[in-house]
mmCIF file of C-alpha atoms in Angstrom:
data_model
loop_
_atom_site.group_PDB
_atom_site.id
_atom_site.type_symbol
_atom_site.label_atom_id
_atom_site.label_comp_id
_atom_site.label_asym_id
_atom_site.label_seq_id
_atom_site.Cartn_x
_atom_site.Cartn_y
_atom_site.Cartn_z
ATOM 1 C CA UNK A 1 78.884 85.004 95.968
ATOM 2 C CA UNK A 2 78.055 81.503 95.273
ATOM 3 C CA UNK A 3 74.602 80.286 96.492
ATOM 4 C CA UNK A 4 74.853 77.677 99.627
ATOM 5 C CA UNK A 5 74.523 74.130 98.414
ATOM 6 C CA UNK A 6 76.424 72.408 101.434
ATOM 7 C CA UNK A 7 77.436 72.447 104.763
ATOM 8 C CA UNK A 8 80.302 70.459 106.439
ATOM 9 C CA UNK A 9 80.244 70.239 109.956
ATOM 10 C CA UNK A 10 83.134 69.374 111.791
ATOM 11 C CA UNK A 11 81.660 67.399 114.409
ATOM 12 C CA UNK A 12 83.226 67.513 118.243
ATOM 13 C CA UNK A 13 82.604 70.755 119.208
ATOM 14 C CA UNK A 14 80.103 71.593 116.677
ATOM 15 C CA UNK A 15 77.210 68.669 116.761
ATOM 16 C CA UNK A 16 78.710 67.271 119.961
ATOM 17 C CA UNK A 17 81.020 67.863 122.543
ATOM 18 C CA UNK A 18 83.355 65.271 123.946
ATOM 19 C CA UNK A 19 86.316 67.095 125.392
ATOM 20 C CA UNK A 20 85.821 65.940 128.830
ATOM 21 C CA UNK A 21 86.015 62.508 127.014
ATOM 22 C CA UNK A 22 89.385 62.970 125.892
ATOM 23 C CA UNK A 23 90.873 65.251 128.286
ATOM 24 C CA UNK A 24 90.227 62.155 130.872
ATOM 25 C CA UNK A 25 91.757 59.696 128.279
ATOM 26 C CA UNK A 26 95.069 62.052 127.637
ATOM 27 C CA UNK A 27 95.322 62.797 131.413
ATOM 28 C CA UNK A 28 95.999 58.863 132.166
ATOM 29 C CA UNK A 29 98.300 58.851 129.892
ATOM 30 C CA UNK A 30 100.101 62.040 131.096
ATOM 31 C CA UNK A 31 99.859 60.839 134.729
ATOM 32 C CA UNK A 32 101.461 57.779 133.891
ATOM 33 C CA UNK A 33 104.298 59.997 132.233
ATOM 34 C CA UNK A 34 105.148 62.522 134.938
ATOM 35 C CA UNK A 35 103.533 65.251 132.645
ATOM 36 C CA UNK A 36 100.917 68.049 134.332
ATOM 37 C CA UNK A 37 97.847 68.054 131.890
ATOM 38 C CA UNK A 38 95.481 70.775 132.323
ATOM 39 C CA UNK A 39 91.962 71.522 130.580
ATOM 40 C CA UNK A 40 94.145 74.657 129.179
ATOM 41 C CA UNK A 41 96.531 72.366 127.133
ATOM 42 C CA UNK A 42 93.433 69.874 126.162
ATOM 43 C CA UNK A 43 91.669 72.741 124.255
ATOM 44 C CA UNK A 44 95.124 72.940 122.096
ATOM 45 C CA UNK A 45 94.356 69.709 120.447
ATOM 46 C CA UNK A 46 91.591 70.631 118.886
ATOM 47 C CA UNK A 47 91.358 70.063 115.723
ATOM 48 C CA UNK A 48 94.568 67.860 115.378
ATOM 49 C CA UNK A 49 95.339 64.506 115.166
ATOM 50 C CA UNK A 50 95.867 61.948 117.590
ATOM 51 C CA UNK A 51 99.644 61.439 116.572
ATOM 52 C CA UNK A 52 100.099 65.332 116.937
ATOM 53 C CA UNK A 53 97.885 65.839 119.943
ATOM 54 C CA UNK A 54 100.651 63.205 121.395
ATOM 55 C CA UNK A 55 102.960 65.692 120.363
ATOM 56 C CA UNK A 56 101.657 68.492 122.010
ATOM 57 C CA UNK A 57 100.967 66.669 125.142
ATOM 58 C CA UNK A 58 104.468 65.363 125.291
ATOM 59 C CA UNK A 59 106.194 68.895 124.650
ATOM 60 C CA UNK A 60 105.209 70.101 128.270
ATOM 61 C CA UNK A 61 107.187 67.723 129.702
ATOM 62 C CA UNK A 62 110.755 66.410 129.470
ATOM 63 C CA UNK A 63 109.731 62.628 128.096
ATOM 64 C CA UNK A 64 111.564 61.367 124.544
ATOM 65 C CA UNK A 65 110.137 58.279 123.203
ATOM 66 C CA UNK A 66 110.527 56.505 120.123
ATOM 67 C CA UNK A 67 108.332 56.513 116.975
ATOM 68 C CA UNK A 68 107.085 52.669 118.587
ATOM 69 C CA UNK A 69 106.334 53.711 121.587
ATOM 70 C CA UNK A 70 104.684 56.701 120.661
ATOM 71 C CA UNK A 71 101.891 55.142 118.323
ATOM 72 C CA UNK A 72 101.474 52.465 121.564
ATOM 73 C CA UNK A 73 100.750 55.166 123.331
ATOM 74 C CA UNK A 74 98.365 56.617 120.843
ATOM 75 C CA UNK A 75 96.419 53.387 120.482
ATOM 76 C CA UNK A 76 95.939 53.579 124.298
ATOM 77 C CA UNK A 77 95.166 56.380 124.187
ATOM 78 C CA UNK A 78 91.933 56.133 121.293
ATOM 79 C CA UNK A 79 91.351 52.710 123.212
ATOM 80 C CA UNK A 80 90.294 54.435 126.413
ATOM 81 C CA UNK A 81 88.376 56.960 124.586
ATOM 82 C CA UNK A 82 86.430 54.982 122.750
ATOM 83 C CA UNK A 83 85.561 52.806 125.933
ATOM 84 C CA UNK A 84 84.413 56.009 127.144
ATOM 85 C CA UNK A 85 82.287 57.251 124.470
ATOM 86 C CA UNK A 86 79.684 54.501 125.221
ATOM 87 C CA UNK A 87 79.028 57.262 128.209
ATOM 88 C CA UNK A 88 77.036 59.010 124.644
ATOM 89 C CA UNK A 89 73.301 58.582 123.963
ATOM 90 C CA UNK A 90 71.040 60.791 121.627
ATOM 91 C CA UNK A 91 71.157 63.324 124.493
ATOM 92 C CA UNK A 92 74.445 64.184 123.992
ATOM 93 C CA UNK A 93 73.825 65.849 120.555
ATOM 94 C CA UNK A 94 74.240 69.744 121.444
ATOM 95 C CA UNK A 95 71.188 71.565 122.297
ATOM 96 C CA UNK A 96 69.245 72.472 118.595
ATOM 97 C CA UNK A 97 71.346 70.273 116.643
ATOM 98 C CA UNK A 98 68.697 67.654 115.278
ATOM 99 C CA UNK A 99 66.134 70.211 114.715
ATOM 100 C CA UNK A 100 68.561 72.410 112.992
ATOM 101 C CA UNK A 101 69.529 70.144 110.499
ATOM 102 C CA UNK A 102 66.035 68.895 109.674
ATOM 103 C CA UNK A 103 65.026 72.475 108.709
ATOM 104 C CA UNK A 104 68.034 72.727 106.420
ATOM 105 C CA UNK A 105 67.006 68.898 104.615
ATOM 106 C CA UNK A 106 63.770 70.401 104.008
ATOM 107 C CA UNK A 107 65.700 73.053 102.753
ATOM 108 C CA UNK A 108 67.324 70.901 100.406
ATOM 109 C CA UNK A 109 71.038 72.092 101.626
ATOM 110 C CA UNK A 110 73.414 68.830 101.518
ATOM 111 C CA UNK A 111 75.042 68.481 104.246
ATOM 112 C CA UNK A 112 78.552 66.119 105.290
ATOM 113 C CA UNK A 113 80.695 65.809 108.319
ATOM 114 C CA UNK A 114 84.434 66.828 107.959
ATOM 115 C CA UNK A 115 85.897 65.792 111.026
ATOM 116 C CA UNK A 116 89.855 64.696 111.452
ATOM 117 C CA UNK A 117 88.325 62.295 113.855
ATOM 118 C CA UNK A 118 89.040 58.304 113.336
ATOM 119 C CA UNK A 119 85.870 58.127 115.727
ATOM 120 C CA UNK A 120 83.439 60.019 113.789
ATOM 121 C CA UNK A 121 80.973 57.135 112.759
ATOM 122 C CA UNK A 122 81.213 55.712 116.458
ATOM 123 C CA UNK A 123 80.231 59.132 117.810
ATOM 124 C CA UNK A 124 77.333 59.640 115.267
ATOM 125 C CA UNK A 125 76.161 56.460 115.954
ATOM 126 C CA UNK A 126 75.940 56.877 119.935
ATOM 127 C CA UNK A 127 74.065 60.215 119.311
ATOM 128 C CA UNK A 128 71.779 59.334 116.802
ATOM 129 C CA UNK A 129 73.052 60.639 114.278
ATOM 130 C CA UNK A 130 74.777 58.737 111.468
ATOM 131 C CA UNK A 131 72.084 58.962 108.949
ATOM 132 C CA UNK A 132 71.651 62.136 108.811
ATOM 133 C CA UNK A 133 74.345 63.328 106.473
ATOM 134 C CA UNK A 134 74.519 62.595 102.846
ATOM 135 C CA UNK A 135 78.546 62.115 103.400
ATOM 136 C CA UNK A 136 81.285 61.613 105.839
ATOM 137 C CA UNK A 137 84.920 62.591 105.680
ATOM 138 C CA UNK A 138 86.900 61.695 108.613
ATOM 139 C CA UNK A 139 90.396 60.596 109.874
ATOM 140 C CA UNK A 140 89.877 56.912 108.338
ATOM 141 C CA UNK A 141 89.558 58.933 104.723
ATOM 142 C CA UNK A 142 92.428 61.259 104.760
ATOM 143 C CA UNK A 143 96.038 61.495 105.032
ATOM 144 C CA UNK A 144 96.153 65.084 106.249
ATOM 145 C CA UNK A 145 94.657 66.687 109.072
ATOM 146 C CA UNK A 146 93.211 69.766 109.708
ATOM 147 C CA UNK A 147 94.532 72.450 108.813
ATOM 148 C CA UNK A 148 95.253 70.663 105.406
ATOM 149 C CA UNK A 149 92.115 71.212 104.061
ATOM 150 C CA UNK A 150 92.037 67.438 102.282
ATOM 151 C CA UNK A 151 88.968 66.728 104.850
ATOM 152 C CA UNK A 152 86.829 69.676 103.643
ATOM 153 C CA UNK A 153 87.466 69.060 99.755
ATOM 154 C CA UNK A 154 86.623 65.326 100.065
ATOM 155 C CA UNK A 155 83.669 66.133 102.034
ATOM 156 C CA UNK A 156 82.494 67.993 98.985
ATOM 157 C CA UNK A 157 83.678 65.797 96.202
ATOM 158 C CA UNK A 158 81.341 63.584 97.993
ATOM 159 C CA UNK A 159 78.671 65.624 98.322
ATOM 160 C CA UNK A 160 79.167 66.241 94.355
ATOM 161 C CA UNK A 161 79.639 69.809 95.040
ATOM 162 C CA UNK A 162 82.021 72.356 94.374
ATOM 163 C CA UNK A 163 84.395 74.092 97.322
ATOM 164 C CA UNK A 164 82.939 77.177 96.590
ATOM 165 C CA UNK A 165 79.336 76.182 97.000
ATOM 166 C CA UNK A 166 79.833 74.450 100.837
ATOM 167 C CA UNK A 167 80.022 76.471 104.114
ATOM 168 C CA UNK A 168 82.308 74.810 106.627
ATOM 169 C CA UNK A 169 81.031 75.222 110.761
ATOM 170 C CA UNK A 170 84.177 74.801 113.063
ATOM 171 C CA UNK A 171 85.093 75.025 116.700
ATOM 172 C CA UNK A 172 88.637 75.374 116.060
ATOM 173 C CA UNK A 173 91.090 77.498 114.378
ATOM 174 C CA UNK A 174 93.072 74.883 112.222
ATOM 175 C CA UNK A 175 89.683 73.974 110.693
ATOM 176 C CA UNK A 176 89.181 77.237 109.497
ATOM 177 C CA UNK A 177 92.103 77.508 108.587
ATOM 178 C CA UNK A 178 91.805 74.602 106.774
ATOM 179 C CA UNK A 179 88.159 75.613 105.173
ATOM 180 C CA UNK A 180 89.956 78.976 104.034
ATOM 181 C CA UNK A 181 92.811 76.729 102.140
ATOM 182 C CA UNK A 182 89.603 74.587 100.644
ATOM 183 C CA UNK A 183 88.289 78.074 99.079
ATOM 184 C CA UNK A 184 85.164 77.626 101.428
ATOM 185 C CA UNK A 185 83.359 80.500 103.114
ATOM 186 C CA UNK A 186 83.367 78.878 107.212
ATOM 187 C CA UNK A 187 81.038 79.971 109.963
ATOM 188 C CA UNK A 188 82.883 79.876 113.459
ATOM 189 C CA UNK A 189 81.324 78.674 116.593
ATOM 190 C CA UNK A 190 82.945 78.271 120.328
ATOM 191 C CA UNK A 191 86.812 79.089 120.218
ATOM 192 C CA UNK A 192 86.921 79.678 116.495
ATOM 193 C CA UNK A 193 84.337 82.509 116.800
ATOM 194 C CA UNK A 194 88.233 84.699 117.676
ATOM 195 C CA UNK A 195 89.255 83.469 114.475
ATOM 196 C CA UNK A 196 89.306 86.962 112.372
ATOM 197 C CA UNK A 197 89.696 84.633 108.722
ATOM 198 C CA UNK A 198 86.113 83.125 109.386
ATOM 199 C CA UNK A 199 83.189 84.480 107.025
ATOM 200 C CA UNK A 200 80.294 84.502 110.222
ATOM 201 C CA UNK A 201 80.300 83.675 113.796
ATOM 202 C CA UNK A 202 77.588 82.256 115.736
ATOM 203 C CA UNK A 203 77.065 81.170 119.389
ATOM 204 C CA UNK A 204 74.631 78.078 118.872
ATOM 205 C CA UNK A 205 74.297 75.912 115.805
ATOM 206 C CA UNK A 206 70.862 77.022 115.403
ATOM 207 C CA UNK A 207 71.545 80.120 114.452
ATOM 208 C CA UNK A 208 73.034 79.057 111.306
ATOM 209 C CA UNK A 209 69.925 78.953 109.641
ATOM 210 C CA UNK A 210 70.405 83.288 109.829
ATOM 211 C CA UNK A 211 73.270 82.558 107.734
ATOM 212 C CA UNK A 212 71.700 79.960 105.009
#
């Protein structure tokens, strides 16, 4: 088994969590559709994109809209949730997070994000993090989202590392999925810790240092 040269972290749900963020953004626009919206149906769209968390949200209820209207809706959508993320400071990171990664620097493990996320530089930036990875592959970078595993393999052609050399850490069970179609070894945390394709779970990010 290769030796562990990098680690891709998908980030909400793994460095940070921000459901609350978007469950409040996609419940305005459900409200304003007719469509019930529950926390339930909020954890499906992890993982996804916006376009087919849209999707997902507008399959519980009768509502047909065109391809226009759908991306309008999008765009209000990200609009409202990035007016909300300014709610983030440093103290939003998850517990362990910063202190975990330092050890692993030391370490000399590179280490990337590899989030479908067109917010992932805003987030890191409100937490205090966006220096603290030697590469960042994100919705702005790719064409495919999770569970395509384009997001993982770009993380790593960045970090100048080979697929089978980087450990992925996911919440969710498309990014596993999609670190399994990269040929990477993942560790699951939160949901994705039911995920019976991932190589280790773990209940707190520190704890991948047992696994390094």
């Amino acid at each position: 088994m290769s030796k562990i040269k990098g680690i891709i972290y998908d980030l909400d749900g793994v460095l940070v969590h921000t459901d609350n963020l978007h469950f409040e953004a996609w419940s305005g626009i459900a409200e304003r559709l007719g469509i019930t919206f529950t926390a339930e149906d909020n954890n499906r769209l992890r993982g996804v994109s916006r376009m087919e968390s849209l999707d997902i949200l507008l399959s519980l209820g009768p509502v047909e809209l065109s391809a226009e209207e759908k991306l309008t809706l999008a765009t209000e959508k990200n609009d409202e949730y990035v007016r909300l993320l300014d709610r983030l400071t440093p103290g939003d990171a998850d517990p362990g997070v910063v202190e975990t990664l330092e050890v692993l620097w030391q370490w000399g493990i590179k280490q990337a994000i590899g989030s479908s996320s067109k917010n992932a530089v805003p987030i890191l930036k409100r937490i205090g993090l966006l220096d603290a990875f030697d590469a960042i592959a994100d919705g702005t970078t790719i064409s495919a989202s999770k569970p395509d595993p384009e997001v993982f393999l770009q993380a790593a052609e960045k970090l100048g590392l080979a697929p089978a050399d980087c450990i992925v850490v996911e919440d969710a069970f498309a990014g596993v999925d999609a670190a399994i179609a990269a040929g990477m070894r993942c560790v699951a945390i939160g949901d994705a810790t039911a995920h019976e394709g991932a190589t280790w779970t773990i209940q707190a990010l520190p704890e991948l240092l047992n696994v390094v």
